[in-house]
């Protein structure tokens, strides 16, 4: 009998908890994002301000009737809504507990909510239930008390997807719901939620999770999963997550599978870069060095080599942008990337010491514009090569501020030193200062037209000085005598007014009037000729030629002529 008793099935069933059946270990795999979904507020990372506010509200029994959680994907909006549902309906292990910020997780309401089967906690996806009829069902149901829970809770995910009529139908119920009903909304696009709804909710903006928090969180999960990983690899995953826990866990899941397939079982930084399509840092550094040194051929060869290895052109552009960003932050001592090796840190620090903010900003803008071109181009590699050439040949071009300074006093001469010499037979326009010197040499005791212009300016006669500067073309100028070419812009009374002004300025009567003969250009004409000559010489500069070739729609902007000045 004892033997038969030992063979009874019930007796064998008592041994099952000690020796699980093989089917238990071969159940469907749960992805990390679901397996490690936070079950308590203590497990919810990065949202301390919200947890504190909710804890105080529960402790003081000042619970709002509607909550709105907003934030980017994967920061815990839906998880927070479920945690609030558990916190409000938890009855404790002994069944006598009340609302608490620390739900027990073992009572029937907590377990039912965790498993998604609680009859009084209704979850609705607004993306697939957008109409007013769906909201009307909620309005009809809120009149009835909860079946077994303390509160009847409606969790509406992606609430911004509700139609306008659905929102309007919900307003009255949302403003004055029965005391046993709570609304929990979650959305990634809060700007699409009507303000009439926002004003009826207590809003919580869930923050992006920092890379430091993600690194610690992923490290703990890897330890629980029994998977080895290099610290730089975890940092790469934390950075690629862009503040989203769910995105990071999905990448981590993929990295674990990738490492297993490689056979080593350890997640390495190189494997993560390959998996994410990230370019190698050393290759990007070599490409940046070629750009800064102006080696166009070398930069194109490096880009083609990376492309042959399977690196997408847009990933190379992003790598260059990341490097420029790192160099710029290093200049203000704000760059801290734990995934960087010591050699990379040294290289970035060296570039930060040599490059100024202006070229770095210009480089960033060129790469930013080129990123869109490479991303949308039908042949990304060709777009990348053209972008590299554009960046290289624009790197040495002075920025607009520097160019404006060069074009001011003394700057044009500096540019002219490196500008090509005028072609044979091409005469340079005589500047007013040069004309003044020439006339002074011819007649030292006589006033030049430039000196007369300054006298008029000093007397405050700016209108007459302007006419002299723009339109007065001198035929004959001697002490006490000035003949000029007639011009409609001068007017009939110009000769009399000009003679009176000269008398007031010199104390001597002047003979002023129109004459015949060859007239010299006006001061304004001389200045415009000078500017045109300088512009032609500037356009001959190699760096300007390259810039205009790279940017066909660009224009060379020179400072406008400072007309009617006293020192032309």
XYZ file of C-alpha atoms in Angstrom:
568
model
C 0.000 0.000 0.000
C 2.817 2.348 0.763
C 4.256 1.715 -2.670
C 0.923 2.438 -4.288
C 0.579 5.551 -2.252
C 3.978 6.688 -3.415
C 2.825 6.218 -6.998
C -0.356 8.293 -6.629
C -0.500 11.335 -8.872
C -1.410 13.724 -6.025
C 1.718 12.743 -4.180
C 3.756 13.511 -7.287
C 1.958 16.823 -7.623
C 3.189 17.843 -4.194
C 6.741 17.570 -5.502
C 6.168 19.966 -8.435
C 7.057 23.233 -6.660
C 10.408 21.744 -5.676
C 11.136 20.485 -9.195
C 9.489 22.773 -11.787
C 8.238 21.134 -14.928
C 10.275 21.771 -18.059
C 7.361 23.712 -19.567
C 7.723 26.350 -16.872
C 11.240 27.258 -17.979
C 10.366 27.192 -21.673
C 7.505 29.675 -21.525
C 7.215 32.625 -23.877
C 10.025 35.130 -23.528
C 9.119 38.484 -22.034
C 11.065 41.431 -23.356
C 13.015 43.458 -20.829
C 10.716 46.478 -21.216
C 7.783 44.400 -19.919
C 9.722 42.236 -17.510
C 11.183 45.206 -15.646
C 8.188 47.516 -15.779
C 8.140 49.369 -12.418
C 5.721 47.831 -9.930
C 6.223 50.415 -7.171
C 6.944 54.114 -7.088
C 10.364 53.279 -5.669
C 11.208 51.488 -8.932
C 10.079 54.480 -11.039
C 13.345 56.246 -11.881
C 13.842 59.925 -12.600
C 10.415 61.196 -11.464
C 11.084 62.093 -7.829
C 9.135 65.379 -7.908
C 5.966 63.674 -9.126
C 6.273 60.825 -6.590
C 6.705 63.323 -3.762
C 3.659 65.335 -4.864
C 1.495 62.231 -5.120
C 2.718 60.948 -1.755
C 1.827 64.209 -0.037
C -1.580 64.304 -1.763
C -2.396 60.763 -0.622
C -1.165 61.399 2.919
C -3.287 64.560 3.219
C -6.283 63.061 1.411
C -6.157 65.797 -1.239
C -6.489 63.607 -4.322
C -7.452 65.223 -7.618
C -10.219 63.613 -9.652
C -8.165 63.649 -12.877
C -4.450 63.301 -13.561
C -2.601 63.944 -16.809
C 0.845 62.421 -17.390
C 2.807 63.841 -20.308
C 6.316 63.293 -21.592
C 8.324 61.652 -24.344
C 7.942 57.977 -25.141
C 9.136 55.423 -22.630
C 9.504 57.588 -19.515
C 6.761 55.816 -17.552
C 3.452 57.547 -18.277
C 1.281 54.416 -18.491
C 3.274 52.725 -15.734
C 2.670 55.751 -13.513
C -1.059 55.602 -14.222
C -1.165 51.940 -13.158
C 0.875 52.702 -10.060
C -1.576 55.457 -9.107
C -4.426 52.988 -9.614
C -2.714 50.515 -7.283
C -1.891 53.235 -4.739
C -5.543 54.338 -4.572
C -7.033 50.856 -4.411
C -4.456 48.975 -2.306
C -5.960 47.359 0.811
C -2.706 45.975 2.226
C -1.738 42.361 2.988
C -4.246 42.253 5.840
C -7.066 43.759 3.776
C -7.428 46.770 6.096
C -5.111 49.263 4.439
C -6.042 52.533 2.760
C -4.592 54.601 -0.098
C -0.813 54.641 0.112
C 2.147 55.790 -1.948
C 3.702 52.359 -1.266
C 1.166 49.762 -2.493
C 1.858 46.318 -1.115
C 1.720 44.486 -4.435
C 0.355 41.312 -2.781
C -3.277 42.135 -2.102
C -5.900 41.142 -4.634
C -6.436 44.675 -6.066
C -2.678 45.179 -6.530
C -2.190 41.810 -8.221
C -5.265 42.241 -10.414
C -4.186 45.695 -11.565
C -0.646 44.457 -12.268
C -2.055 41.609 -14.372
C -4.518 43.939 -16.144
C -7.641 42.065 -15.053
C -9.177 44.346 -12.414
C -12.814 44.992 -13.284
C -12.791 48.520 -11.831
C -9.596 49.684 -13.563
C -10.481 50.249 -17.199
C -7.692 50.937 -19.674
C -8.593 52.463 -23.028
C -6.396 53.204 -26.017
C -7.579 56.518 -27.424
C -5.785 55.809 -30.697
C -8.294 53.064 -31.515
C -11.260 54.475 -29.569
C -11.392 58.031 -30.812
C -15.073 58.693 -31.297
C -17.787 60.254 -29.198
C -19.529 56.873 -28.879
C -16.537 55.462 -27.027
C -16.599 58.374 -24.585
C -20.366 58.047 -24.209
C -19.836 54.526 -22.844
C -17.552 55.974 -20.169
C -20.076 58.674 -19.307
C -22.801 56.050 -18.886
C -20.612 53.766 -16.770
C -19.275 56.368 -14.289
C -22.691 56.629 -12.658
C -22.309 53.149 -11.219
C -20.160 52.495 -8.159
C -17.038 50.355 -8.255
C -17.686 46.639 -8.026
C -14.895 45.642 -5.651
C -12.394 48.481 -5.481
C -12.277 51.729 -3.590
C -12.207 53.786 -6.792
C -13.306 53.129 -10.340
C -10.368 54.279 -12.449
C -10.250 55.049 -16.169
C -6.805 55.025 -17.749
C -6.882 56.598 -21.238
C -3.587 56.258 -23.103
C -2.624 58.664 -25.905
C -5.575 60.842 -24.924
C -4.663 63.472 -27.524
C -6.008 61.091 -30.191
C -9.604 61.619 -29.081
C -11.731 63.552 -31.536
C -12.906 67.079 -30.820
C -16.463 65.905 -30.219
C -15.231 63.194 -27.872
C -13.332 65.755 -25.808
C -16.388 68.010 -25.651
C -18.579 65.125 -24.550
C -16.149 64.288 -21.742
C -15.809 67.820 -20.351
C -18.773 67.890 -17.974
C -18.083 64.463 -16.515
C -14.387 65.289 -16.222
C -15.118 68.493 -14.315
C -17.611 66.999 -11.864
C -17.153 63.231 -11.751
C -18.727 61.071 -9.010
C -16.507 60.767 -5.920
C -15.738 57.138 -6.652
C -14.261 57.841 -10.126
C -10.730 58.892 -11.059
C -9.444 59.690 -14.557
C -5.806 59.032 -15.498
C -4.668 60.373 -18.879
C -1.361 59.769 -20.660
C -0.097 61.550 -23.771
C 3.097 62.263 -25.678
C 1.645 65.355 -27.397
C 0.101 67.508 -24.704
C -0.152 70.452 -27.097
C -2.944 68.583 -28.920
C -5.044 68.249 -25.778
C -7.641 71.066 -25.526
C -6.971 73.600 -22.796
C -10.476 72.963 -21.476
C -9.334 69.429 -20.639
C -5.950 70.513 -19.300
C -7.597 72.939 -16.885
C -9.594 70.093 -15.351
C -6.591 67.855 -14.698
C -3.658 67.802 -12.326
C -0.743 67.709 -14.759
C 2.578 65.909 -14.288
C 5.368 66.439 -16.814
C 7.523 63.326 -16.717
C 11.130 64.165 -17.448
C 13.561 62.448 -19.756
C 15.763 60.023 -17.865
C 19.380 61.163 -17.673
C 22.147 58.950 -19.135
C 23.592 58.462 -15.639
C 20.297 57.029 -14.372
C 19.892 54.870 -17.453
C 23.433 53.549 -17.071
C 22.770 52.536 -13.458
C 19.382 51.047 -14.357
C 20.719 49.014 -17.289
C 23.708 47.832 -15.269
C 21.381 46.508 -12.555
C 19.214 44.729 -15.133
C 22.247 43.128 -16.783
C 23.373 41.878 -13.391
C 19.950 40.312 -12.768
C 20.017 38.751 -16.238
C 23.518 37.394 -15.697
C 24.956 39.156 -18.750
C 28.408 40.751 -18.864
C 28.832 44.098 -20.618
C 31.577 46.646 -21.059
C 30.910 49.991 -19.406
C 31.379 51.952 -22.698
C 28.806 49.663 -24.324
C 26.244 50.462 -21.615
C 26.981 54.173 -22.003
C 26.399 53.919 -25.750
C 23.031 52.260 -25.148
C 22.111 54.875 -22.534
C 22.971 57.669 -24.977
C 21.089 56.027 -27.864
C 17.980 55.731 -25.651
C 17.590 59.547 -25.714
C 16.026 59.635 -22.259
C 13.541 56.797 -22.873
C 13.740 53.757 -20.605
C 11.693 51.638 -22.985
C 13.854 52.525 -25.982
C 16.972 51.746 -23.976
C 15.648 48.382 -22.821
C 14.714 47.473 -26.386
C 18.260 48.283 -27.510
C 19.634 46.343 -24.535
C 17.512 43.341 -25.485
C 18.922 43.505 -28.990
C 22.485 43.901 -27.698
C 22.153 40.788 -25.508
C 20.938 38.763 -28.488
C 23.700 40.205 -30.667
C 26.359 39.309 -28.095
C 25.021 35.767 -27.811
C 25.145 35.291 -31.557
C 28.729 36.483 -31.587
C 29.550 33.652 -29.226
C 31.321 35.603 -26.521
C 28.295 36.436 -24.386
C 29.777 39.819 -23.389
C 28.335 43.015 -24.815
C 31.179 45.120 -26.215
C 31.207 48.725 -27.352
C 32.272 47.723 -30.871
C 29.330 45.331 -31.150
C 26.898 48.035 -30.022
C 28.317 50.500 -32.564
C 27.914 47.947 -35.349
C 24.412 47.060 -34.179
C 23.297 50.702 -34.039
C 25.064 51.641 -37.260
C 27.333 54.093 -35.466
C 30.621 54.989 -37.089
C 33.843 54.164 -35.340
C 35.152 57.047 -33.230
C 38.710 56.718 -34.480
C 37.566 56.802 -38.107
C 35.457 59.898 -37.456
C 38.425 61.510 -35.725
C 40.604 60.793 -38.775
C 37.907 62.274 -41.014
C 37.728 65.385 -38.843
C 41.512 65.732 -38.965
C 41.436 65.544 -42.763
C 38.749 68.246 -42.862
C 40.650 70.582 -40.558
C 43.891 70.060 -42.496
C 42.154 70.678 -45.827
C 42.945 67.245 -47.275
C 40.008 66.868 -49.648
C 41.218 63.672 -51.283
C 42.038 62.038 -47.970
C 38.624 62.925 -46.520
C 36.808 61.403 -49.496
C 38.934 58.233 -49.297
C 38.115 57.856 -45.588
C 34.404 58.367 -46.230
C 34.405 55.767 -49.007
C 36.275 53.285 -46.806
C 33.668 53.684 -44.063
C 30.871 53.310 -46.592
C 32.450 50.085 -47.857
C 32.363 48.755 -44.276
C 28.609 49.331 -44.129
C 28.520 52.683 -42.316
C 25.746 54.880 -43.657
C 26.769 58.378 -44.848
C 24.233 60.021 -42.534
C 25.833 58.189 -39.581
C 29.201 59.701 -40.562
C 27.674 63.177 -40.618
C 26.136 62.569 -37.203
C 29.501 61.379 -35.948
C 31.155 64.582 -37.181
C 28.428 66.657 -35.548
C 28.876 64.805 -32.265
C 32.602 65.468 -32.444
C 32.139 69.194 -33.180
C 29.669 69.367 -30.282
C 32.172 67.639 -27.986
C 34.979 69.999 -29.021
C 32.794 73.050 -28.446
C 31.740 71.863 -24.991
C 35.364 71.069 -24.160
C 36.231 74.728 -24.796
C 33.937 75.712 -21.927
C 34.944 72.708 -19.772
C 31.517 71.114 -20.033
C 32.302 67.953 -21.986
C 31.996 64.739 -19.995
C 31.380 61.542 -21.956
C 32.193 58.441 -19.880
C 32.205 56.295 -23.026
C 35.276 58.118 -24.379
C 38.711 56.559 -24.167
C 41.657 58.557 -22.798
C 43.121 59.031 -26.297
C 39.820 60.450 -27.568
C 39.617 62.860 -24.642
C 43.151 64.067 -25.342
C 42.395 64.569 -29.029
C 39.228 66.545 -28.303
C 41.052 68.688 -25.752
C 43.813 69.419 -28.277
C 41.302 70.521 -30.928
C 39.430 72.606 -28.373
C 42.623 74.499 -27.630
C 43.387 75.197 -31.296
C 39.944 75.985 -32.729
C 37.953 79.112 -31.948
C 34.225 79.367 -31.369
C 33.622 81.056 -34.740
C 35.019 78.258 -36.946
C 33.387 75.629 -34.732
C 30.030 77.357 -35.064
C 30.471 77.655 -38.828
C 31.446 73.987 -39.036
C 28.376 73.015 -37.026
C 26.056 74.993 -39.301
C 27.549 73.455 -42.438
C 27.184 69.929 -41.042
C 23.678 70.635 -39.784
C 22.553 71.763 -43.227
C 24.394 68.908 -44.898
C 22.787 66.357 -42.568
C 19.372 67.016 -44.105
C 20.793 66.829 -47.622
C 22.512 63.493 -46.982
C 19.458 62.122 -45.157
C 17.060 62.975 -47.988
C 19.400 62.549 -50.946
C 18.836 59.822 -53.531
C 22.573 59.035 -53.453
C 23.763 59.675 -49.870
C 27.438 58.960 -50.588
C 27.609 61.593 -53.332
C 25.897 64.108 -51.066
C 28.377 63.267 -48.309
C 31.364 63.787 -50.604
C 30.033 67.137 -51.778
C 29.379 68.107 -48.171
C 32.961 67.258 -47.198
C 34.323 69.388 -50.059
C 32.038 72.251 -49.101
C 33.160 72.083 -45.480
C 36.857 71.850 -46.360
C 36.866 74.775 -48.774
C 34.744 76.905 -46.483
C 36.780 76.190 -43.356
C 39.415 78.860 -44.047
C 36.933 81.465 -45.209
C 36.608 84.362 -42.735
C 33.258 84.598 -41.039
C 31.016 87.618 -41.742
C 32.277 89.454 -38.673
C 35.911 89.013 -39.636
C 35.181 89.943 -43.244
C 33.381 93.124 -42.171
C 36.356 94.117 -40.047
C 38.731 93.467 -42.931
C 36.614 95.574 -45.240
C 36.764 98.551 -42.910
C 39.678 100.937 -42.550
C 42.908 99.142 -43.347
C 41.177 95.843 -43.989
C 40.909 96.257 -47.722
C 44.638 96.835 -47.915
C 45.184 93.644 -45.930
C 43.034 91.700 -48.352
C 44.740 93.358 -51.303
C 48.121 92.018 -50.134
C 46.972 88.495 -50.921
C 44.724 89.481 -53.843
C 46.019 88.971 -57.374
C 47.589 92.017 -58.994
C 45.461 94.022 -61.437
C 45.629 92.862 -65.006
C 47.745 94.793 -67.457
C 46.061 97.986 -68.595
C 43.622 97.949 -65.661
C 43.849 101.223 -63.788
C 42.837 101.488 -60.177
C 40.274 104.087 -59.268
C 41.704 106.999 -57.422
C 40.383 107.325 -53.896
C 39.342 110.719 -52.557
C 42.306 110.707 -50.188
C 44.697 109.984 -53.052
C 43.034 112.659 -55.191
C 43.389 115.108 -52.349
C 47.107 114.372 -52.027
C 47.646 114.704 -55.769
C 45.867 118.054 -55.929
C 47.718 119.289 -52.879
C 51.024 118.417 -54.520
C 50.012 120.349 -57.627
C 48.893 123.433 -55.743
C 49.933 123.343 -52.079
C 48.206 126.584 -51.193
C 44.919 125.642 -52.877
C 41.960 123.866 -51.328
C 41.059 120.465 -52.744
C 37.474 119.409 -53.298
C 37.821 116.906 -50.442
C 38.909 119.719 -48.112
C 36.004 121.864 -49.274
C 33.646 118.961 -48.554
C 35.005 118.713 -45.019
C 34.580 122.454 -44.511
C 30.907 122.236 -45.463
C 30.403 119.289 -43.111
C 32.081 121.154 -40.254
C 29.715 124.091 -40.778
C 26.730 121.759 -40.501
C 25.699 122.329 -44.116
C 25.082 118.612 -44.744
C 22.673 119.101 -47.654
C 25.175 121.113 -49.650
C 27.987 118.778 -48.616
C 25.946 115.859 -49.922
C 25.452 117.553 -53.285
C 29.176 118.227 -53.521
C 30.043 114.634 -52.627
C 27.547 112.990 -54.977
C 27.219 115.272 -58.001
C 29.929 117.958 -58.147
C 32.345 117.151 -61.005
C 35.120 119.740 -60.994
C 36.436 121.149 -64.285
C 38.725 123.819 -62.837
C 39.745 124.449 -59.229
C 42.045 127.343 -58.289
C 42.229 129.599 -55.241
C 39.047 131.680 -55.389
C 37.727 129.978 -58.539
C 35.740 126.726 -59.042
C 34.164 125.641 -62.327
C 32.034 122.499 -62.473
C 30.095 120.422 -64.970
C 26.354 121.229 -64.989
C 24.136 118.511 -63.476
C 20.339 118.503 -63.018
C 20.692 117.234 -59.470
C 22.592 120.357 -58.416
C 19.787 122.777 -59.295
C 19.873 126.364 -60.565
C 20.631 127.953 -57.191
C 23.581 125.669 -56.403
C 26.301 128.033 -57.701
C 25.044 130.950 -55.556
C 24.570 128.820 -52.399
C 27.948 127.156 -52.898
C 29.712 130.510 -53.381
C 28.111 131.911 -50.205
C 29.140 128.842 -48.248
C 32.722 129.117 -49.463
C 32.825 132.785 -48.478
C 31.633 131.920 -44.963
C 34.171 129.129 -44.700
C 37.236 130.944 -46.126
C 36.479 134.656 -45.781
C 37.217 135.077 -49.474
C 34.842 135.655 -52.353
C 34.817 132.729 -54.800
C 33.884 132.650 -58.451
C 31.665 129.569 -58.699
C 29.721 128.460 -61.762
C 29.264 125.927 -64.533
C 32.038 125.597 -67.090
C 33.137 123.714 -70.179
C 35.837 121.106 -70.530
C 36.786 117.722 -69.118
C 35.397 117.200 -65.620
C 36.878 114.971 -62.947
C 34.645 112.356 -61.258
C 32.781 113.389 -58.137
C 33.958 112.229 -54.740
C 31.119 109.687 -54.692
C 32.035 108.344 -58.127
C 35.644 107.913 -57.036
C 34.572 106.057 -53.895
C 32.219 103.752 -55.841
C 34.967 102.989 -58.338
C 37.273 102.166 -55.452
C 34.688 99.813 -53.907
C 34.050 98.121 -57.262
C 37.794 97.633 -57.756
C 38.208 96.196 -54.277
C 35.227 93.874 -54.806
C 36.764 92.603 -58.047
C 40.072 91.947 -56.293
C 38.323 90.228 -53.379
C 36.439 87.957 -55.785
C 39.810 86.879 -57.181
C 40.903 85.566 -53.766
C 41.097 81.739 -53.830
C 39.093 81.355 -50.636
C 36.289 83.601 -51.939
C 36.288 81.830 -55.294
C 35.931 78.489 -53.529
C 33.133 79.795 -51.309
C 31.176 81.204 -54.243
C 31.659 77.969 -56.154
C 30.402 75.916 -53.199
C 27.457 78.268 -52.628
C 26.252 79.407 -56.070
C 23.440 81.482 -54.571
C 25.752 83.360 -52.188
C 26.412 87.086 -52.599
C 29.426 89.129 -51.618
C 28.106 91.832 -49.329
C 30.314 94.890 -48.821
C 29.616 97.671 -46.299
C 27.521 100.413 -47.793
C 29.286 103.606 -48.691
C 29.368 105.987 -45.737
C 28.127 108.881 -47.791
C 28.522 112.562 -46.961
C 31.298 111.843 -44.484
C 33.751 114.519 -43.536
C 36.815 112.305 -44.156
C 36.212 110.508 -47.470
